[in-house]
Tab-separated table of N, CA and C in Angstrom:
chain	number	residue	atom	x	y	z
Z	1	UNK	N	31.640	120.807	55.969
Z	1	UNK	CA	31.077	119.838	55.050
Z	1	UNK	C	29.942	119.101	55.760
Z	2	UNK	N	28.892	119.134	54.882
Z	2	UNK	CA	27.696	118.256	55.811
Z	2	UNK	C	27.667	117.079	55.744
Z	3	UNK	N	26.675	116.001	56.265
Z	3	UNK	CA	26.924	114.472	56.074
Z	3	UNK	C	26.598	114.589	54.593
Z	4	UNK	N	25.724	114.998	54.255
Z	4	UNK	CA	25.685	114.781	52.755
Z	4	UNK	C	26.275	114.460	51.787
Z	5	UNK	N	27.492	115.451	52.107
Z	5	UNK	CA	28.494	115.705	51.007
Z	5	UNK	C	29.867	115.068	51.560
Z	6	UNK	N	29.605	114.281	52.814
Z	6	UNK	CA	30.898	113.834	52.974
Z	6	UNK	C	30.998	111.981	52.549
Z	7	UNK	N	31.907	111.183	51.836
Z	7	UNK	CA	31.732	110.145	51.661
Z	7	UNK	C	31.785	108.884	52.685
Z	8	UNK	N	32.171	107.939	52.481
Z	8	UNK	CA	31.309	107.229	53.671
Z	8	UNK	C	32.887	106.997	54.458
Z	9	UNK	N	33.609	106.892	54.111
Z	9	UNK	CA	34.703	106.745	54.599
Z	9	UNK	C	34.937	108.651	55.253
Z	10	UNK	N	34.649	109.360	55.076
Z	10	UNK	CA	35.023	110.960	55.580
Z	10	UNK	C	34.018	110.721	56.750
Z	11	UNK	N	32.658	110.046	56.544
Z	11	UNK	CA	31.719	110.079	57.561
Z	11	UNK	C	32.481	109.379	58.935
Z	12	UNK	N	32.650	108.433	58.399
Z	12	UNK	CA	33.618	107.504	59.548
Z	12	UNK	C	34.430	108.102	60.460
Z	13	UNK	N	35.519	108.221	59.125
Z	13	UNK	CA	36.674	109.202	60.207
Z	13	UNK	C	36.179	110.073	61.028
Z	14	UNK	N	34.946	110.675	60.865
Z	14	UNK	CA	34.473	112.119	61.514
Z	14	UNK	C	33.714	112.025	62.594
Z	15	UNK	N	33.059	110.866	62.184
Z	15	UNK	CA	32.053	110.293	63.313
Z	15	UNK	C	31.893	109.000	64.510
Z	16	UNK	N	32.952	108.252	64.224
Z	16	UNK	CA	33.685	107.273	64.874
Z	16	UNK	C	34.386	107.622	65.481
Z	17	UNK	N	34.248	107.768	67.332
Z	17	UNK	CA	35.548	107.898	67.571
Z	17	UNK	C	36.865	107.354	67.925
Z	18	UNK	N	36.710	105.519	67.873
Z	18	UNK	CA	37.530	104.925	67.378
Z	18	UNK	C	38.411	105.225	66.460
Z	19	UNK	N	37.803	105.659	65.217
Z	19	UNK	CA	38.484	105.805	63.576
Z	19	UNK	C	39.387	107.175	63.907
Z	20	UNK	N	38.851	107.404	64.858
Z	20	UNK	CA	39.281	109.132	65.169
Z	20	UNK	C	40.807	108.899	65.985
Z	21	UNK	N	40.794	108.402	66.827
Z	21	UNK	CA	41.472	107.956	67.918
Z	21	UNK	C	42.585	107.195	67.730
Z	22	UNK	N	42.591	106.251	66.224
Z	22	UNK	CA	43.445	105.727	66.231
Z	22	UNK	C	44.498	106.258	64.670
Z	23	UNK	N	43.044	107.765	64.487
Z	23	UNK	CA	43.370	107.837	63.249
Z	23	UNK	C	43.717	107.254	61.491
Z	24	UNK	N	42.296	106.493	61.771
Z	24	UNK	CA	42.383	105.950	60.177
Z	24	UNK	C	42.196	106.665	59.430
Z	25	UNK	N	42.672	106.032	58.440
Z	25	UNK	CA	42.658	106.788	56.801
Z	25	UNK	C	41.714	106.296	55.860
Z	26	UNK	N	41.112	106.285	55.588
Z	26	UNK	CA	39.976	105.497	54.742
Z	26	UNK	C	39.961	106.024	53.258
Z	27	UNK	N	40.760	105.120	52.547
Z	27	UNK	CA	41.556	105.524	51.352
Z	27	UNK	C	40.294	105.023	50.309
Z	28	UNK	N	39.535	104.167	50.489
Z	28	UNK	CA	38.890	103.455	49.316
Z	28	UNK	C	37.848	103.184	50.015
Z	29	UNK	N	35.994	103.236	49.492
Z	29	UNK	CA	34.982	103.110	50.278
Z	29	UNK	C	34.237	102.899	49.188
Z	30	UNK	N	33.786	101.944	48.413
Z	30	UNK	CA	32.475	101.348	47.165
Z	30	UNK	C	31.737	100.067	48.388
Z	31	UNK	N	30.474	99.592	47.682
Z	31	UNK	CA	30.096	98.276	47.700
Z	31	UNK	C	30.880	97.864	47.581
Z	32	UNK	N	32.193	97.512	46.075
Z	32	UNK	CA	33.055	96.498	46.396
Z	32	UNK	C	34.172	96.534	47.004
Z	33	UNK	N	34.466	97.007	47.855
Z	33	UNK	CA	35.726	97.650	48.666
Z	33	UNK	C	35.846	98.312	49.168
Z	34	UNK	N	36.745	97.621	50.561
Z	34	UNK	CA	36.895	99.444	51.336
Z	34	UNK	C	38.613	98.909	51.689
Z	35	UNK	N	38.850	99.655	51.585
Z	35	UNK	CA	40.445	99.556	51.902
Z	35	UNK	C	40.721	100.986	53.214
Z	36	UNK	N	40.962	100.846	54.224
Z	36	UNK	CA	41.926	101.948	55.349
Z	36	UNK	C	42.875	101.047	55.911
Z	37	UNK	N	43.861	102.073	56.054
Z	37	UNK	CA	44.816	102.224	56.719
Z	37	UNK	C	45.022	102.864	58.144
Z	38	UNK	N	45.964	102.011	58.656
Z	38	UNK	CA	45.880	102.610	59.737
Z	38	UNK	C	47.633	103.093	60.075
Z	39	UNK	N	48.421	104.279	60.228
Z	39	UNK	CA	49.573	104.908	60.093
Z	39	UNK	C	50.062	104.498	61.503
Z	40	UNK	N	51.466	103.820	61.457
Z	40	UNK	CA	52.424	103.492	62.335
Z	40	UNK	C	52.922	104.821	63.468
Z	41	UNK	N	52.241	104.351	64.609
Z	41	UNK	CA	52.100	104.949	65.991
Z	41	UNK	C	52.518	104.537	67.065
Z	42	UNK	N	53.562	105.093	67.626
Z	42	UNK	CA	54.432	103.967	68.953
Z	42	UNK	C	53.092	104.104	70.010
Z	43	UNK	N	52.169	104.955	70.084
Z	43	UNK	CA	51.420	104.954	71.124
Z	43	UNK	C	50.182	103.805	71.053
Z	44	UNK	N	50.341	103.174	69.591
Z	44	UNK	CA	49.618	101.873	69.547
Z	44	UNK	C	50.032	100.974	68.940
Z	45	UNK	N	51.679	100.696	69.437
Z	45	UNK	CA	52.820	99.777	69.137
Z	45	UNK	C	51.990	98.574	70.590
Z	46	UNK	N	52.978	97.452	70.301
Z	46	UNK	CA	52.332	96.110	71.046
Z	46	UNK	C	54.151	96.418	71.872
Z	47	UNK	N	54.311	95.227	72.484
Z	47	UNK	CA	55.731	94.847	72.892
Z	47	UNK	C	56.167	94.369	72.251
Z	48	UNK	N	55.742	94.083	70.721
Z	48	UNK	CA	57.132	93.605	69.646
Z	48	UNK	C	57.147	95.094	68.701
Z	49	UNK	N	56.640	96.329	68.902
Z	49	UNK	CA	56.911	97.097	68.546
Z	49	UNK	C	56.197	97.340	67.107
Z	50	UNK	N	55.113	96.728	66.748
Z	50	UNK	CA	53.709	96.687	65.784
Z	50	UNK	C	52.849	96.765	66.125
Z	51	UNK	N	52.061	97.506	65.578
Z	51	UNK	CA	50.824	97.697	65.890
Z	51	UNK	C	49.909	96.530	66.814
Z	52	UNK	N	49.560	97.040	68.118
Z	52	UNK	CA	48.548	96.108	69.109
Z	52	UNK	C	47.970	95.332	68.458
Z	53	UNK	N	47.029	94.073	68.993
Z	53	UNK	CA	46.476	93.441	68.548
Z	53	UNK	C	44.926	94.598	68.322
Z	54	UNK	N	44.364	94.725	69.371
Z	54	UNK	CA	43.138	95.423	69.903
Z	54	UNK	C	43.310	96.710	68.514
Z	55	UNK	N	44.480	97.384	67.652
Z	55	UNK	CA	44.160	98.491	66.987
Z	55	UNK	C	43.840	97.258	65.444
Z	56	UNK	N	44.913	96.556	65.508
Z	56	UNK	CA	44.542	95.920	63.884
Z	56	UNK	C	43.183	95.528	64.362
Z	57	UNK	N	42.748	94.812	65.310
Z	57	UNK	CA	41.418	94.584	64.873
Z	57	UNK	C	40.090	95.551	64.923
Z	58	UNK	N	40.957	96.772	65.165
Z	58	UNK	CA	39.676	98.061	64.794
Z	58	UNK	C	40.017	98.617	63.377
Z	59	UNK	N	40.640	98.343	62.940
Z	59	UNK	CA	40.966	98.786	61.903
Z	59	UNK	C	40.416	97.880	60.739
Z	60	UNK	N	40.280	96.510	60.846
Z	60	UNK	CA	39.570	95.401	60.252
Z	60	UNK	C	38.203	95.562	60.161
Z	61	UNK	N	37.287	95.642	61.497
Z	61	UNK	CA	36.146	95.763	61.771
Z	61	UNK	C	35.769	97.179	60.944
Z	62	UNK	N	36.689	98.419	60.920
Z	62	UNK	CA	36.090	99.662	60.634
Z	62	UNK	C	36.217	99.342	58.646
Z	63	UNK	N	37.035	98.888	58.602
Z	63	UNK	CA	36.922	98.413	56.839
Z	63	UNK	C	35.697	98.044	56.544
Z	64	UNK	N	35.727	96.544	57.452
Z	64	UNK	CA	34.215	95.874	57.220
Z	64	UNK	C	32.933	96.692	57.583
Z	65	UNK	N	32.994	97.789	58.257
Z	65	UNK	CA	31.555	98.777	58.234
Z	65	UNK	C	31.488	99.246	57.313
Z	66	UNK	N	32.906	100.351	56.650
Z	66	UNK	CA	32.593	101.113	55.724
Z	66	UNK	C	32.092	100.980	54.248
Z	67	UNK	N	32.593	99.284	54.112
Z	67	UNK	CA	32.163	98.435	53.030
Z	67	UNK	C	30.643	97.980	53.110
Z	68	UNK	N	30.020	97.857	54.213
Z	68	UNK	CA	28.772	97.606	54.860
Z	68	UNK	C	27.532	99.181	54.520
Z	69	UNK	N	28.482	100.055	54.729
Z	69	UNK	CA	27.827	101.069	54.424
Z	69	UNK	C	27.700	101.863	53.079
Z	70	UNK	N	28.864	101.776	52.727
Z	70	UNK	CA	28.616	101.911	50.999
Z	70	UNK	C	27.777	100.829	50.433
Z	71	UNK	N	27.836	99.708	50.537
Z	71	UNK	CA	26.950	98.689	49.681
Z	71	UNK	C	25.136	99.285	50.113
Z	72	UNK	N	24.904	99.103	51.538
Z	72	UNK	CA	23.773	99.165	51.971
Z	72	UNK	C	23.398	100.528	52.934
Z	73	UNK	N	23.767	101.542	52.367
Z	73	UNK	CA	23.453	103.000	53.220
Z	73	UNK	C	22.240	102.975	52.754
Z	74	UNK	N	21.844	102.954	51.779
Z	74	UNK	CA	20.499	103.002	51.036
Z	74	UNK	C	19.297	102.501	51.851
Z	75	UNK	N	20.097	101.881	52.197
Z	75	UNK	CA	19.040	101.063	53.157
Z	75	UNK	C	18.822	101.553	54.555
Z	76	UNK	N	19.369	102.311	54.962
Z	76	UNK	CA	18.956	102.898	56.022
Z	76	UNK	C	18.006	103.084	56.853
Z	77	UNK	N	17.074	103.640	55.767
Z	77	UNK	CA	15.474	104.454	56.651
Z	77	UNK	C	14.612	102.908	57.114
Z	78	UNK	N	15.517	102.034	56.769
Z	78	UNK	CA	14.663	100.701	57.138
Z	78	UNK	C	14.919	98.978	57.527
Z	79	UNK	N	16.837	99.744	57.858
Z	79	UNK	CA	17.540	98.325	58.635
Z	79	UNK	C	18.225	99.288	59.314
Z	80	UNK	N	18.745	98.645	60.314
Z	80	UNK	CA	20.029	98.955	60.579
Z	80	UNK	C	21.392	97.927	60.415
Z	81	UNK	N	21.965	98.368	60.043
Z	81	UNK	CA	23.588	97.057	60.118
Z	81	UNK	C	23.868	97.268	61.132
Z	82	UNK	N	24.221	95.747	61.433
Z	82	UNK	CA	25.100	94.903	63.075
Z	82	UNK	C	25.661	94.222	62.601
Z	83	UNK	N	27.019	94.375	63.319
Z	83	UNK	CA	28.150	93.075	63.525
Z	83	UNK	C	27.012	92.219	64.466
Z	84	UNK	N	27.221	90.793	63.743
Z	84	UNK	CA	26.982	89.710	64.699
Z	84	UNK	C	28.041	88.800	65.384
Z	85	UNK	N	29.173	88.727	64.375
Z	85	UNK	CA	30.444	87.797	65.051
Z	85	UNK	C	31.733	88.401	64.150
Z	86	UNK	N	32.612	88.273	64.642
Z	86	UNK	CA	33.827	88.499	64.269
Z	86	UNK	C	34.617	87.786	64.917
Z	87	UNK	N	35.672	87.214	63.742
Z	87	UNK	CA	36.799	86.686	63.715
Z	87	UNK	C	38.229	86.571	63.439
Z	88	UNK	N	38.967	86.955	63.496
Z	88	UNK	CA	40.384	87.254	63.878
Z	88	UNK	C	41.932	86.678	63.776
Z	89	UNK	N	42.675	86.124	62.784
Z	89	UNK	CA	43.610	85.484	63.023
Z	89	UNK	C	44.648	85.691	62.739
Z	90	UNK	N	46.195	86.215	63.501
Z	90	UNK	CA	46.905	86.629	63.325
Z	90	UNK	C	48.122	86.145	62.598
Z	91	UNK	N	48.491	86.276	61.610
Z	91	UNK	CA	49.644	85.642	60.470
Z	91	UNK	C	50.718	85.257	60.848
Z	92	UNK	N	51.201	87.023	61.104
Z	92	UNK	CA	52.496	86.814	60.679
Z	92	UNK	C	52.507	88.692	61.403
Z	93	UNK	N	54.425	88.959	61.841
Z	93	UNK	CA	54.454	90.314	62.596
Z	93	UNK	C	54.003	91.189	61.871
Z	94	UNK	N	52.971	92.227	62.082
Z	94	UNK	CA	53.066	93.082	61.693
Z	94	UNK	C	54.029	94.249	61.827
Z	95	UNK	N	54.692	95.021	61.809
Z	95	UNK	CA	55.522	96.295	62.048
Z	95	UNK	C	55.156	97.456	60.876
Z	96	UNK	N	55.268	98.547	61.265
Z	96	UNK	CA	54.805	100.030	60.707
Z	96	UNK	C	53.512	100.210	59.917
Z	97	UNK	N	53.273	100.506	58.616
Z	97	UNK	CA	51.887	101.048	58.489
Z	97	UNK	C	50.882	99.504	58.488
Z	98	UNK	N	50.029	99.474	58.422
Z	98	UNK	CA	48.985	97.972	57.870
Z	98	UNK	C	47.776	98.856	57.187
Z	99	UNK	N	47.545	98.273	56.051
Z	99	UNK	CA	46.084	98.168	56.293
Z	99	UNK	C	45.370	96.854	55.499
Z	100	UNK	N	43.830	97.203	55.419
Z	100	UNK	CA	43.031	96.495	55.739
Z	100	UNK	C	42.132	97.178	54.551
Z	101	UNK	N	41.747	95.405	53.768
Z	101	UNK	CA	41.098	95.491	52.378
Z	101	UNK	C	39.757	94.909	53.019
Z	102	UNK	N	38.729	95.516	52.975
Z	102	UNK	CA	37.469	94.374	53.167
Z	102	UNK	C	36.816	94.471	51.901
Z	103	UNK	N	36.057	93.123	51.753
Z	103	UNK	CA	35.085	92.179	50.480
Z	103	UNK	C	34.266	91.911	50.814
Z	104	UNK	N	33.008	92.118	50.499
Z	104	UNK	CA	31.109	91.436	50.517
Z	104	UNK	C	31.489	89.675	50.406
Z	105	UNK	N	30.689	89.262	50.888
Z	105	UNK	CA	30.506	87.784	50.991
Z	105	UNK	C	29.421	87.520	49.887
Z	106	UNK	N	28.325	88.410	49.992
Z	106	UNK	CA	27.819	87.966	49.051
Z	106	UNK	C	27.271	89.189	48.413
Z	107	UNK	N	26.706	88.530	47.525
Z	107	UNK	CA	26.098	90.074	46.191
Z	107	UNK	C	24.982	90.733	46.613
Z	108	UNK	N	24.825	92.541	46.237
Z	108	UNK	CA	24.483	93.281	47.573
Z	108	UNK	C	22.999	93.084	46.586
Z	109	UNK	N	22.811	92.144	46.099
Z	109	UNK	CA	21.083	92.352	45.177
Z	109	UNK	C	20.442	91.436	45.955
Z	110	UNK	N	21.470	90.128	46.073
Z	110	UNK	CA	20.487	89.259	46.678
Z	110	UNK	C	20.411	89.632	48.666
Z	111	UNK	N	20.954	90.419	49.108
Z	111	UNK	CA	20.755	90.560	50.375
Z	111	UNK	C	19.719	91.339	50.705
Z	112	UNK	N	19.660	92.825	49.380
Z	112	UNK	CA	18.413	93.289	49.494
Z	112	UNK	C	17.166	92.829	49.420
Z	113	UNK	N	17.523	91.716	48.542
Z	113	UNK	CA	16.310	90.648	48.082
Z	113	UNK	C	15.570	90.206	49.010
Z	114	UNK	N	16.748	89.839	50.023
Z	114	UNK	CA	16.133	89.163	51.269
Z	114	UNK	C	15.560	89.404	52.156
Z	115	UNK	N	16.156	91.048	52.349
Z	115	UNK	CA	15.193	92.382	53.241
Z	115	UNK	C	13.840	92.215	52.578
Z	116	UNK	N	14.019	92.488	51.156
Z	116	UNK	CA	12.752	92.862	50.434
Z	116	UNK	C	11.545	91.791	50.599
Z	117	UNK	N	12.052	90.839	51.182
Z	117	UNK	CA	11.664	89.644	51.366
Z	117	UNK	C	11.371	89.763	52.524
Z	118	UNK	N	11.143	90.287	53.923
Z	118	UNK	CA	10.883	90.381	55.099
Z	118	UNK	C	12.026	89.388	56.203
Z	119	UNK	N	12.680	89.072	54.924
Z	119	UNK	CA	13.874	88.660	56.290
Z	119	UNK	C	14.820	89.350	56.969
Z	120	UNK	N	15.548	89.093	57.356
Z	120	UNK	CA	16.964	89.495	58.090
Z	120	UNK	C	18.008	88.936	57.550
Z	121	UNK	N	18.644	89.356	56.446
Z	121	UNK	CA	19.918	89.074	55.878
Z	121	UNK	C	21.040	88.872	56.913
Z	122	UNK	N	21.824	87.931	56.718
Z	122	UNK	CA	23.385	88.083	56.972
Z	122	UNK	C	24.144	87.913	55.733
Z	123	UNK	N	25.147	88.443	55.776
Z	123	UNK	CA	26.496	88.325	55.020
Z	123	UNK	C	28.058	88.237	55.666
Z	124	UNK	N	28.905	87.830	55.353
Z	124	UNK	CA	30.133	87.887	55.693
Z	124	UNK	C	30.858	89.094	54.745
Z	125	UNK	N	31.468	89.729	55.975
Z	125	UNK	CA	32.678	90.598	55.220
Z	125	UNK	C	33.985	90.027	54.944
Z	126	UNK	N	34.957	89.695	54.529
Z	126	UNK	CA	36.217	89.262	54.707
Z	126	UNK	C	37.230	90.333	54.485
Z	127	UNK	N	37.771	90.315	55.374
Z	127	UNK	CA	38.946	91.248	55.345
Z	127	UNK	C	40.312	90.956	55.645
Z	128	UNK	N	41.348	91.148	54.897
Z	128	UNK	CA	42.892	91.134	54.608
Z	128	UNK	C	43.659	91.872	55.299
Z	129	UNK	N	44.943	92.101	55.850
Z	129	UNK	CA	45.578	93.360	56.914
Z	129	UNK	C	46.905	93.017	56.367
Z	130	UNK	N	47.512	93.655	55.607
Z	130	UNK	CA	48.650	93.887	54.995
Z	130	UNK	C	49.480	94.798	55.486
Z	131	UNK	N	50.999	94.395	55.519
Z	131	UNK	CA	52.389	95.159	55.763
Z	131	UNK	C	52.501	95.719	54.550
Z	132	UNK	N	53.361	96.973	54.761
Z	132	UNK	CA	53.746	97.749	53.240
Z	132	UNK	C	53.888	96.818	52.329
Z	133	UNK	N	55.032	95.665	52.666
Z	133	UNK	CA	55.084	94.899	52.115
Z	133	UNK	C	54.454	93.991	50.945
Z	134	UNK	N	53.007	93.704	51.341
Z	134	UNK	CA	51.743	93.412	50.714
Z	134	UNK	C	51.715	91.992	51.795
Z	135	UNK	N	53.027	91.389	52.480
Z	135	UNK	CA	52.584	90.586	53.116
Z	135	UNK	C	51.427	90.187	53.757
Z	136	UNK	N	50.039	88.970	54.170
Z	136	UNK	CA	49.390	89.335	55.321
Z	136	UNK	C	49.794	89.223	56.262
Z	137	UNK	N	49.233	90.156	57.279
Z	137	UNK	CA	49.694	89.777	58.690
Z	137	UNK	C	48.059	89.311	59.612
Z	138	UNK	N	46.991	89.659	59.119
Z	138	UNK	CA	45.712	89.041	59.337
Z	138	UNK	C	45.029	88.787	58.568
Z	139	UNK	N	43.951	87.864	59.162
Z	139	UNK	CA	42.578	88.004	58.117
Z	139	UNK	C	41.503	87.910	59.185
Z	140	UNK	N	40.316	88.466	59.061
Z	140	UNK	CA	39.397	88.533	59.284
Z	140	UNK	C	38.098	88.460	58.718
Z	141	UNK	N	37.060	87.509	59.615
Z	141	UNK	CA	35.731	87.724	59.004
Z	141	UNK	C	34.668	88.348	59.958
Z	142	UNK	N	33.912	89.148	59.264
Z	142	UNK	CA	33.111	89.790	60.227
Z	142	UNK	C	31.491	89.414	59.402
Z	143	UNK	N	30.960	88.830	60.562
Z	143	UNK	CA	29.277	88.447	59.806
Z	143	UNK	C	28.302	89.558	60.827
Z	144	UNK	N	27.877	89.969	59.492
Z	144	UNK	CA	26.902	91.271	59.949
Z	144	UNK	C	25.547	91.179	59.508
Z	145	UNK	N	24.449	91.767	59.697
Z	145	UNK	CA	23.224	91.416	59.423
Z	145	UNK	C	22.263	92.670	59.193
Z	146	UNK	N	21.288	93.069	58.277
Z	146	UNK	CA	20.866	94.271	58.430
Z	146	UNK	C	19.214	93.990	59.423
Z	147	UNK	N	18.843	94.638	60.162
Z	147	UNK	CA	18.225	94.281	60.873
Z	147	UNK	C	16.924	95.031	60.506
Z	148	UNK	N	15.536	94.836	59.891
Z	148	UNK	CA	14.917	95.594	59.766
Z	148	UNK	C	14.258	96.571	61.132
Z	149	UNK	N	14.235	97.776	60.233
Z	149	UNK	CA	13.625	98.407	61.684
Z	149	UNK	C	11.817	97.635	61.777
Z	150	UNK	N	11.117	97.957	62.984
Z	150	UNK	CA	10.160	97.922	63.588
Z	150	UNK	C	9.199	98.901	63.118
């Protein structure tokens, strides 16, 4: 399958080797959502026997790209997207599968607007990390920026 034809979440998994490594699932990938999962692995269990801190928060961050990249792939030939800060706060235990819902901060017209505008957009991603349960066990915000190219 070429990049073409693979969606942005298949791109990920394929081309990340984080996403690879820890084996996400990248179940859902629009502008308005990206939802992956990440499948319960003793080899990236913590000492309470849930998932590490260091995997939920790749698994957060990789939501918030893939949502980054469906909204603004388009944009490509003339930004690039960067994480600028990320933030992190842990709930409540996680144990066996989690995943991780990320949301646009803001609406993907007016960010283009702002490119279109010769600026440098930021936005916030926010992202959720749920037990089967639906409990949270994190949330995260990740502020990213598309950077025009030169």
């Amino acid at each position: 399958m070429s990049a073409e034809q693979m969606n942005v979440g298949e791109l990920l998994a394929a081309t990340v080797p984080m996403a690879k490594t820890l084996n996400l699932q990248f179940l859902e990938t629009t502008p308005e959502r990206a939802v992956v999962r990440l499948p319960d692995q003793p080899d990236f269990h913590n000492h309470l026997g849930g998932p590490h801190a260091g995997a939920m928060f790749t698994l957060a961050e990789s939501a918030s790209g893939a949502i980054v990249l469906a909204a603004f792939g388009d944009q490509l030939s003339r930004a690039v997207p960067l994480a600028v800060k990320a933030e992190i706060g842990y709930k409540k235990l996680a144990k066996g599968v989690v995943t991780a819902t990320a949301t646009l901060g803001r609406p993907v017209a007016e960010v283009v607007a702002e490119l279109d505008a010769g600026g440098r957009p930021e936005f916030p991603v926010t992202i959720a990390i749920q037990r089967e349960d639906e409990a949270v066990t994190g949330e995260m915000v990740v502020l990213w920026t598309l950077r025009p190219n030169s």
